[in-house]
């Protein structure tokens, strides 16, 4: 089989992995280096960033996970790269600045250890023969021996093992050959051994959203638990896309992209904004409102804490304001020591007021008559502003545009 | 009459002029490079001032590298009032010292920060969007047409990244060329650069085809989102991004 055809098959079967980040490493090499902030090299037609050559070593697999294109029972064309072929493509793409590095995953061929050894062989070749210093993200194969995780971790920038589904029941149903515990064993090992030489950019994982019946509460609780237990850099959420037909799988018209988006927003709130899952969801309200982002939904339910005074409230209070992120909050903190911030200043400071204006005061002033400070008014406007083609209404509300 | 002060087209000369104006309490109506074409209302003033070669070093030492970079990035922009913005930024820098970066209620500060952010984001974007082709002579060659003059920033990046390759980056818009000889990079203009043979190496077409194939296949059809792609990778860059230009040949 020609290398071009292999690339077609093995990129096609790798594309459902959401992760493509290339940040967090300062590696240097004879050929290439890693950029700490990460670099996106292109964007595909689905709007996702392409920074790494995302391929499988092989799409042959001994498992038969219901949701997976590469499952054993599917009658599809199978291919396997040789380590030299992978190096050839990686090096040539890298020198032309198409990519930031390699993301190598694989179907499981023969057994987990055998597959891990092939991955290790390929990456050793890249690092030692071609002196490649670019970013490498590799998948660890759950169920492999610990010494192989150790070996691989010393070669790559990021290592990850996919949890696949948010609960053990989901795994039992759709991926009966897989064992939750094996994935967690890898995560535990990486956490214990992480250093500037071992997996310097940290580990991540991924869950499929909407293939099983779990609620957003189940999913976010799982993420929170993993962040706490394994110090993960990221949990990726991948809206379920039906590639196989199976009685156990849902039939979806469209992948649940808005739901996925809400989960990412909530995930950010957990990692950078001091929120906990229990602040956002509970057994009565176990799923996010698709019309309104999680932080705004939280704020509307805690309106007694608002409006917050920009010139005096704490950093964590600033972060609780819808529309204000980490950068804006820091900017406000450092500027207000030097002058009293007005609405106009906020605009000059590059702070987006579209959502924030409903929840703040500047020197005691609200942006319009305070009688409008009530849940119905704010909620209606937030939902409205998210929709395009409402320019007229938006104009009426914005008292300080150009 | 508008008093327009002239500087040689480089940052050091601009900063020396601004420093001189600030110290002598002169408020210029504008500051322009030497090739400026004056209007009837302009009075052009070309001062002969002694150039302090250490001025940049002094700004970095007295304030910070971050503050110098803000000035430098504004200078690299194409903003038509960039010299005046730098003048007022510098004026306030002497007053507020390192606190200047927090004084976003001052128009010149918020403007300078905004422009410098725009320039640094474009440079960062292009670190990803530059596409080299391999020429017969084993030289990697790329063309760009950025909004801002970021070729120096890119050259610094590729000096570390492709340190064992010969490469050339050409800014088509400005006629600027950066050449790297495996030791250091040099900036020159198109008129000083002679190269006739731009034939690509034998394997280049194959590699390019594989990349385009990869690019097309990696997108998930059910998630197609043109607007999102356009936000991250604006159309103005497509001409020099081969997976986009070759796919859309009729547009050019």
XYZ file of C-alpha atoms in Angstrom:
654
model
C 0.000 0.000 0.000
C 1.244 3.456 -0.867
C 2.141 5.832 1.949
C -0.430 8.353 0.718
C -3.255 5.864 1.046
C -2.089 4.848 4.491
C -2.128 8.478 5.528
C -5.672 8.820 4.249
C -6.924 5.800 6.163
C -5.029 6.467 9.370
C -5.838 10.185 9.570
C -9.478 9.449 8.843
C -9.659 7.045 11.763
C -7.788 9.405 14.112
C -9.912 12.477 13.599
C -12.484 11.816 16.310
C -9.954 12.567 19.006
C -10.644 16.144 20.052
C -7.295 17.077 21.505
C -4.864 18.937 19.322
C -3.196 21.290 21.753
C 0.542 21.805 21.530
C 1.149 23.946 24.595
C 2.947 23.490 27.879
C 6.388 22.320 26.783
C 9.720 24.122 26.317
C 11.564 21.290 24.554
C 14.500 22.144 22.292
C 16.094 19.913 19.666
C 18.348 19.897 16.612
C 15.247 19.929 14.474
C 12.504 21.975 15.994
C 11.331 23.106 19.373
C 8.102 23.301 21.307
C 6.374 26.632 21.822
C 5.134 27.044 25.381
C 1.919 28.762 24.374
C 1.247 26.316 21.549
C 0.780 27.203 17.876
C -2.165 26.465 15.586
C -1.003 25.831 12.033
C -4.284 25.531 10.257
C -8.022 25.199 10.801
C -10.086 22.515 9.146
C -13.526 23.005 7.620
C -15.111 22.110 10.980
C -13.326 25.068 12.596
C -11.048 22.892 14.712
C -7.407 23.814 15.056
C -4.781 21.657 13.365
C -1.504 21.842 15.174
C -0.359 18.234 15.181
C -0.155 15.500 12.591
C -2.958 13.448 14.115
C -2.736 9.837 12.967
C -3.089 6.287 14.151
C -0.170 3.910 13.926
C -2.711 1.319 12.847
C -6.481 1.091 12.679
C -6.402 -2.660 13.255
C -7.946 -3.357 16.627
C -8.694 -6.404 18.743
C -11.499 -4.610 20.564
C -15.051 -4.072 19.452
C -16.173 -0.831 21.082
C -19.632 -0.010 19.793
C -19.025 3.694 19.067
C -15.677 3.297 17.306
C -15.090 3.372 13.561
C -12.139 0.990 13.940
C -13.927 -1.718 15.918
C -13.075 -5.286 15.054
C -16.482 -6.088 13.562
C -16.417 -3.238 11.042
C -15.579 -4.177 7.513
C -13.213 -1.349 6.631
C -9.832 -1.032 4.957
C -7.048 -1.533 7.478
C -3.533 -0.136 7.347
C -0.405 0.054 9.442
C 2.427 2.575 9.249
C 6.032 1.560 9.652
C 7.970 3.735 12.122
C 10.105 5.112 9.243
C 7.006 6.159 7.313
C 5.691 8.121 10.267
C 9.069 9.832 10.691
C 9.195 10.681 6.979
C 5.815 12.414 7.013
C 6.369 14.141 10.355
C 9.797 15.545 9.450
C 8.740 16.701 6.006
C 5.557 18.343 7.260
C 7.429 19.941 10.126
C 10.189 21.478 8.007
C 7.572 23.094 5.783
C 5.851 24.463 8.887
C 2.613 22.565 8.253
C 2.571 21.195 11.793
C 3.769 21.734 15.328
C 4.465 18.054 15.884
C 2.935 14.600 16.042
C -0.103 13.171 17.799
C 0.238 9.418 17.665
C -2.498 7.094 18.742
C -3.268 3.536 17.734
C -5.762 0.740 17.541
C -4.746 -2.224 19.657
C -2.856 -4.776 17.669
C -2.117 -8.196 19.243
C -2.092 -6.833 22.809
C -1.529 -3.553 24.684
C 2.193 -4.151 25.298
C 2.881 -5.005 21.659
C 1.107 -1.826 20.545
C 2.917 0.312 23.108
C 6.238 -1.057 21.905
C 5.446 -0.025 18.331
C 4.564 3.488 19.469
C 7.738 3.689 21.528
C 9.850 2.422 18.636
C 8.437 5.101 16.320
C 8.932 7.968 18.736
C 12.410 6.796 19.737
C 13.356 6.895 16.078
C 11.994 10.422 15.710
C 13.767 11.697 18.806
C 17.082 9.837 18.533
C 17.726 9.287 14.837
C 16.127 12.471 13.476
C 16.758 14.535 16.635
C 13.236 15.845 16.439
C 12.539 18.470 19.101
C 8.964 19.338 18.114
C 5.886 18.545 20.166
C 4.756 14.947 20.529
C 1.512 13.814 22.078
C 1.139 10.061 22.402
C -1.657 7.854 23.630
C -0.834 5.348 26.299
C -2.610 2.070 25.725
C -4.644 1.073 28.810
C -3.685 -2.364 30.065
C -0.001 -2.085 29.097
C 2.868 -2.705 31.504
C 3.986 0.137 33.728
C 7.589 0.159 32.511
C 6.334 0.969 29.016
C 4.430 4.018 30.278
C 7.662 5.109 31.910
C 9.636 4.659 28.700
C 7.102 6.476 26.558
C 6.645 9.317 29.048
C 10.335 10.188 28.785
C 10.034 10.668 25.016
C 6.868 12.711 24.669
C 5.547 16.106 25.733
C 2.025 14.984 26.481
C 0.672 11.562 27.304
C -2.986 10.746 27.526
C -5.304 7.847 28.085
C -8.949 8.207 27.149
C -11.618 7.518 29.721
C -14.047 7.286 26.706
C -17.300 7.452 28.697
C -18.193 9.247 31.908
C -19.318 6.242 33.954
C -18.312 2.647 34.460
C -21.765 1.513 33.357
C -21.318 3.303 30.065
C -18.007 1.533 29.497
C -19.518 -1.854 30.329
C -22.295 -1.236 27.861
C -20.354 0.110 24.887
C -16.742 -0.935 25.387
C -16.989 -4.272 27.158
C -13.321 -5.144 26.531
C -12.124 -2.023 28.284
C -11.611 -1.581 31.976
C -11.945 1.794 33.680
C -9.257 0.784 36.144
C -6.592 0.367 33.469
C -7.029 3.940 32.288
C -6.904 5.259 35.832
C -3.770 3.226 36.505
C -1.987 5.076 33.699
C -3.254 8.445 34.914
C -2.079 7.685 38.434
C 1.341 6.644 37.202
C 1.780 9.772 35.065
C 0.688 11.990 37.950
C 3.220 10.409 40.312
C 6.128 10.725 37.884
C 5.477 13.999 36.088
C 8.562 16.219 35.828
C 10.239 18.511 33.305
C 11.608 15.380 31.646
C 8.621 13.092 32.033
C 5.476 14.253 30.188
C 6.373 17.960 30.670
C 3.116 19.208 29.105
C 1.023 17.016 31.391
C -1.765 14.577 30.654
C -5.256 14.907 29.310
C -8.215 12.646 28.601
C -11.392 12.560 26.571
C -15.040 11.587 27.006
C -17.697 11.011 24.394
C -20.803 13.071 25.071
C -24.263 11.832 24.213
C -23.570 8.199 23.315
C -24.893 7.039 26.672
C -27.518 8.417 29.020
C -25.296 10.228 31.553
C -26.349 13.734 32.594
C -24.123 16.814 32.515
C -23.906 16.431 36.283
C -22.435 12.917 35.883
C -19.982 14.145 33.288
C -18.810 17.239 35.126
C -18.526 15.370 38.429
C -16.315 12.831 36.707
C -14.127 15.614 35.270
C -13.863 17.328 38.619
C -12.886 14.091 40.314
C -10.205 13.419 37.697
C -8.816 16.962 37.894
C -8.473 16.561 41.634
C -7.149 13.027 41.652
C -4.802 13.009 38.653
C -3.942 16.685 38.129
C -5.035 16.480 34.493
C -4.275 19.443 32.253
C -7.470 19.045 30.279
C -10.534 16.896 29.871
C -11.785 16.973 26.290
C -15.436 16.449 25.439
C -16.346 14.995 22.105
C -19.931 15.242 20.901
C -20.997 11.768 19.831
C -21.008 11.300 16.072
C -22.705 8.145 14.863
C -20.262 6.223 12.692
C -21.720 2.769 13.383
C -25.219 1.352 13.587
C -25.945 -0.539 16.762
C -29.028 -1.203 18.890
C -27.167 0.066 21.933
C -26.345 3.411 20.339
C -28.665 6.400 20.069
C -29.740 7.620 16.655
C -28.910 11.294 16.475
C -29.701 13.679 13.657
C -26.881 15.994 14.601
C -24.038 15.694 17.127
C -24.873 17.516 20.411
C -22.538 20.430 19.728
C -24.215 23.033 21.942
C -24.175 20.631 24.850
C -20.490 19.982 24.227
C -19.892 23.740 24.199
C -21.673 24.204 27.537
C -19.558 21.444 29.060
C -16.362 23.135 27.886
C -17.556 26.427 29.381
C -18.316 24.697 32.680
C -14.978 22.893 32.557
C -13.253 26.286 32.343
C -15.255 27.485 35.339
C -13.927 24.532 37.337
C -10.305 25.074 36.364
C -9.871 28.845 36.406
C -12.851 30.494 38.083
C -13.085 28.784 41.438
C -16.426 27.092 40.710
C -17.345 23.613 41.859
C -19.692 21.203 40.079
C -22.205 21.526 42.930
C -22.410 25.309 42.336
C -23.510 24.746 38.752
C -25.605 21.574 38.752
C -27.575 19.424 41.173
C -29.892 16.434 41.037
C -32.890 18.690 40.311
C -31.084 20.592 37.574
C -28.744 17.922 36.209
C -28.240 19.386 32.740
C -27.144 22.782 31.472
C -29.573 25.200 29.914
C -28.692 25.210 26.230
C -29.877 28.797 25.779
C -27.660 30.410 28.375
C -24.045 29.849 29.366
C -23.340 28.179 32.726
C -21.872 31.245 34.414
C -24.751 33.527 33.415
C -27.225 30.840 34.512
C -25.466 30.679 37.868
C -25.480 34.473 38.219
C -29.199 34.680 37.449
C -29.857 32.176 40.213
C -27.702 34.167 42.639
C -28.851 37.653 41.723
C -28.779 38.660 45.396
C -24.947 38.700 45.109
C -25.111 41.255 42.285
C -24.532 43.898 41.057
C -20.874 43.814 42.049
C -18.877 47.008 42.377
C -15.968 46.892 39.922
C -13.832 49.215 42.045
C -13.940 47.224 45.252
C -15.051 43.603 44.911
C -12.502 40.797 45.282
C -10.711 38.990 42.439
C -12.897 35.911 42.832
C -15.993 38.085 42.839
C -14.856 39.671 39.577
C -14.473 36.200 38.104
C -18.084 35.429 39.001
C -19.361 38.219 36.747
C -20.674 36.872 33.420
C -18.524 38.134 30.559
C -15.480 38.784 32.734
C -12.657 36.304 32.333
C -9.282 35.844 33.939
C -7.547 38.463 31.761
C -10.224 41.081 32.356
C -10.323 40.428 36.094
C -6.550 40.818 36.394
C -6.646 43.967 34.305
C -9.320 45.480 36.563
C -7.399 44.509 39.716
C -4.181 46.183 38.577
C -5.795 49.297 37.087
C -8.159 50.216 39.904
C -5.226 50.845 42.235
C -4.356 53.791 40.019
C -7.720 55.313 39.126
C -11.462 54.936 39.723
C -12.845 52.848 36.901
C -15.893 54.122 34.998
C -17.942 52.322 32.331
C -16.050 54.267 29.681
C -12.721 53.150 31.131
C -13.834 49.530 31.016
C -14.418 49.938 27.330
C -10.982 51.497 26.846
C -9.498 48.641 28.794
C -10.804 46.230 26.204
C -13.329 44.633 28.538
C -16.388 43.316 26.768
C -19.504 44.651 28.427
C -22.102 42.803 26.384
C -22.922 40.462 29.260
C -21.059 42.074 32.141
C -22.984 45.354 32.172
C -26.081 43.770 33.728
C -24.129 42.524 36.718
C -21.884 45.406 37.729
C -21.760 48.944 39.066
C -18.927 51.424 38.480
C -18.598 53.869 41.382
C -22.084 52.915 42.472
C -23.628 53.576 39.072
C -25.613 50.949 37.141
C -25.571 51.232 33.342
C -29.261 52.119 33.139
C -32.029 52.822 35.623
C -31.642 50.340 38.500
C -35.336 49.419 38.295
C -34.262 47.238 35.358
C -32.067 45.170 37.641
C -34.287 42.109 37.822
C -34.070 38.528 36.679
C -36.616 38.592 33.871
C -35.177 41.645 32.184
C -31.585 40.426 32.337
C -32.367 36.868 31.314
C -34.399 38.001 28.323
C -31.614 40.307 27.169
C -28.846 37.762 27.622
C -30.687 35.217 25.510
C -31.501 37.897 22.965
C -27.945 39.144 22.642
C -26.736 35.661 21.843
C -28.940 35.533 18.799
C -27.881 37.286 15.613
C -30.237 39.644 13.764
C -31.269 41.500 16.870
C -29.275 44.599 16.161
C -32.161 46.961 16.892
C -32.787 45.757 20.418
C -29.106 45.603 21.103
C -28.667 49.220 20.130
C -31.299 50.322 22.610
C -29.549 48.598 25.450
C -26.052 49.732 24.723
C -25.649 53.181 26.213
C -21.960 53.514 25.598
C -21.165 52.291 22.142
C -19.107 54.469 19.807
C 0.615 75.409 10.010
C 1.124 71.865 11.256
C 4.609 71.227 12.507
C 5.671 67.809 11.245
C 8.925 66.409 12.620
C 10.842 63.931 10.486
C 12.847 60.862 11.472
C 14.964 58.326 9.568
C 12.782 55.320 8.984
C 13.992 53.318 12.012
C 12.936 52.917 15.622
C 16.133 54.247 17.204
C 15.917 57.475 15.253
C 12.225 57.869 16.087
C 12.829 57.328 19.805
C 15.723 59.787 19.830
C 13.554 62.413 18.173
C 10.676 61.776 20.578
C 13.003 61.914 23.566
C 14.389 65.230 22.318
C 10.898 66.675 21.793
C 9.679 65.562 25.201
C 12.737 66.897 27.047
C 12.466 70.230 25.254
C 8.720 70.398 25.838
C 7.873 70.573 22.153
C 4.433 69.298 21.150
C 4.509 68.101 17.535
C 1.404 68.053 15.358
C 2.768 64.895 13.858
C 5.924 62.847 13.392
C 6.643 61.192 10.037
C 9.412 59.288 8.252
C 11.719 61.144 5.850
C 9.807 60.203 2.705
C 6.662 61.932 3.973
C 4.901 64.012 1.314
C 3.806 67.232 3.042
C 0.541 69.032 2.293
C 0.215 72.789 1.901
C -0.602 73.158 5.574
C 2.468 71.263 6.761
C 5.662 72.774 8.001
C 8.284 70.036 7.783
C 11.059 70.114 10.365
C 14.131 67.933 10.070
C 16.112 68.333 13.280
C 19.758 67.360 13.475
C 20.005 65.688 16.822
C 22.738 63.555 18.254
C 21.668 59.920 18.243
C 21.970 58.131 21.562
C 22.608 54.510 20.541
C 21.848 53.263 24.043
C 18.369 54.740 24.238
C 16.642 51.398 23.666
C 18.836 49.703 26.244
C 18.035 52.509 28.680
C 14.285 52.109 28.182
C 14.598 48.387 28.883
C 16.778 48.916 31.966
C 14.858 51.861 33.411
C 11.416 50.415 32.805
C 11.028 46.898 31.428
C 11.357 44.765 28.328
C 7.569 44.560 28.232
C 7.270 48.337 28.000
C 9.889 48.509 25.267
C 8.066 45.777 23.353
C 4.809 47.747 23.481
C 6.580 50.666 21.791
C 8.386 48.396 19.340
C 5.211 46.547 18.315
C 3.316 49.813 17.766
C 6.213 50.870 15.541
C 5.831 47.656 13.506
C 2.153 48.382 12.902
C 0.768 50.270 9.928
C -1.309 52.611 12.084
C -1.114 56.018 10.425
C -0.683 57.809 13.728
C 1.725 55.327 15.273
C 4.490 57.918 15.783
C 2.167 60.259 17.687
C 0.830 57.375 19.778
C 4.406 56.451 20.694
C 5.144 60.129 21.465
C 2.267 60.416 23.931
C 2.998 56.988 25.365
C 6.608 58.036 25.956
C 5.537 61.349 27.467
C 3.372 59.518 29.993
C 6.016 56.863 30.536
C 8.297 59.510 32.051
C 5.487 60.463 34.421
C 4.026 57.094 35.397
C 7.142 54.911 34.974
C 6.387 51.176 35.027
C 2.813 51.845 36.168
C 2.074 53.098 32.662
C 0.712 49.710 31.596
C -2.101 49.996 34.155
C -3.148 53.484 33.037
C -5.626 52.267 30.483
C -7.894 55.245 31.103
C -5.344 57.301 29.105
C -6.181 57.181 25.432
C -2.588 56.856 24.258
C -1.989 53.940 26.629
C -5.125 52.005 25.727
C -4.399 52.647 22.033
C -0.755 51.585 22.290
C -1.682 48.406 24.165
C -4.388 47.581 21.671
C -2.145 48.068 18.646
C 0.764 46.185 20.174
C -1.567 43.303 20.987
C -2.785 43.306 17.391
C 0.776 43.107 16.089
C 1.869 40.386 18.468
C -1.231 38.302 17.721
C -0.588 38.563 14.016
C 3.015 37.493 14.516
C 1.827 34.567 16.625
C -0.749 33.539 14.039
C 1.800 33.641 11.260
C 4.180 31.418 13.192
C 1.567 28.812 12.336
C 0.409 30.005 8.918
C 3.801 30.387 7.198
C 4.200 27.642 4.578
C 7.638 26.764 3.295
C 8.309 24.956 0.068
C 11.551 23.145 -0.456
C 13.580 24.453 -3.369
C 16.066 22.431 -5.433
C 18.987 24.057 -3.613
C 17.716 22.626 -0.281
C 16.414 26.040 0.721
C 13.049 26.382 2.425
C 11.202 29.327 0.940
C 8.022 31.062 2.116
C 6.041 34.127 1.139
C 3.827 36.165 3.454
C 1.741 39.319 3.172
C 0.974 40.395 6.745
C -0.943 43.491 7.835
C 1.926 44.511 10.116
C 5.668 44.423 9.621
C 6.287 41.202 11.520
C 9.018 39.569 9.421
C 11.688 40.200 12.048
C 9.581 38.548 14.749
C 9.009 35.543 12.502
C 12.685 35.277 11.594
C 13.572 35.162 15.288
C 11.106 32.294 15.732
C 12.342 30.240 12.784
C 15.965 30.789 13.716
C 15.342 28.558 16.727
C 12.936 26.210 15.060
C 14.694 25.432 11.768
C 18.208 26.143 12.896
C 19.869 23.507 10.712
C 18.137 24.477 7.463
C 18.624 27.303 5.014
C 15.458 29.350 4.748
C 14.130 32.519 3.184
C 10.955 34.383 4.113
C 9.690 37.111 1.830
C 7.186 39.799 2.800
C 5.571 40.371 -0.560
C 3.698 43.475 0.587
C 6.763 45.360 1.798
C 9.425 43.870 -0.456
C 11.363 42.663 2.598
C 13.368 39.481 2.748
C 14.794 37.519 5.624
C 17.579 35.038 4.909
C 18.965 32.462 7.311
C 22.380 30.826 6.716
C 22.272 28.215 9.538
C 24.005 30.689 11.845
C 22.015 33.887 11.850
C 19.344 35.669 9.851
C 19.634 38.862 7.838
C 16.996 41.329 6.730
C 17.258 42.908 3.329
C 15.079 44.451 0.636
C 13.896 42.880 -2.553
C 16.133 45.135 -4.661
C 19.248 43.829 -2.902
C 18.269 40.215 -3.380
C 18.955 38.258 -6.542
C 17.686 34.736 -6.955
C 16.374 33.376 -10.215
C 15.797 29.684 -9.733
C 12.702 29.037 -7.647
C 12.153 25.446 -8.821
C 10.966 23.190 -6.045
C 12.736 19.991 -5.055
C 11.541 16.692 -6.472
C 9.683 15.482 -3.421
C 7.965 18.789 -2.719
C 4.819 18.236 -4.781
C 4.287 14.819 -3.182
C 4.613 16.146 0.337
C 2.300 19.029 -0.481
C -0.310 16.628 -1.859
C -0.123 14.487 1.249
C -0.648 17.566 3.394
C -3.675 18.689 1.408
C -5.091 15.182 1.639
C -4.537 15.176 5.378
C -6.073 18.632 5.720
C -9.244 17.640 3.911
C -9.707 14.334 5.653
C -9.125 15.540 9.219
C -12.305 17.665 9.192
C -15.389 15.965 10.620
C -18.154 16.424 8.092
C -20.995 16.476 10.624
C -19.307 19.365 12.435
C -18.709 21.620 9.423
C -18.478 25.225 10.573
C -17.246 27.694 7.962
C -17.715 30.734 10.156
C -15.622 29.287 12.912
C -12.810 28.436 10.498
C -12.923 31.931 9.033
C -12.696 33.497 12.511
C -9.546 31.616 13.343
C -7.989 31.690 9.890
C -9.174 34.866 8.119
C -9.415 34.850 4.364
C -6.723 37.504 3.967
C -4.111 34.857 4.817
C -5.425 32.123 2.510
C -3.407 33.115 -0.522
C -0.177 31.901 1.105
C -1.640 28.940 2.998
C -1.315 26.188 0.412
C -4.107 23.951 1.679
C -6.458 26.923 1.254
C -5.115 28.547 -1.925
C -4.846 25.275 -3.850
C -8.357 24.284 -2.809
C -9.725 27.644 -3.917
C -7.628 28.317 -6.991
C -10.401 30.014 -8.908
C -10.544 32.778 -6.314
C -7.123 34.045 -7.301
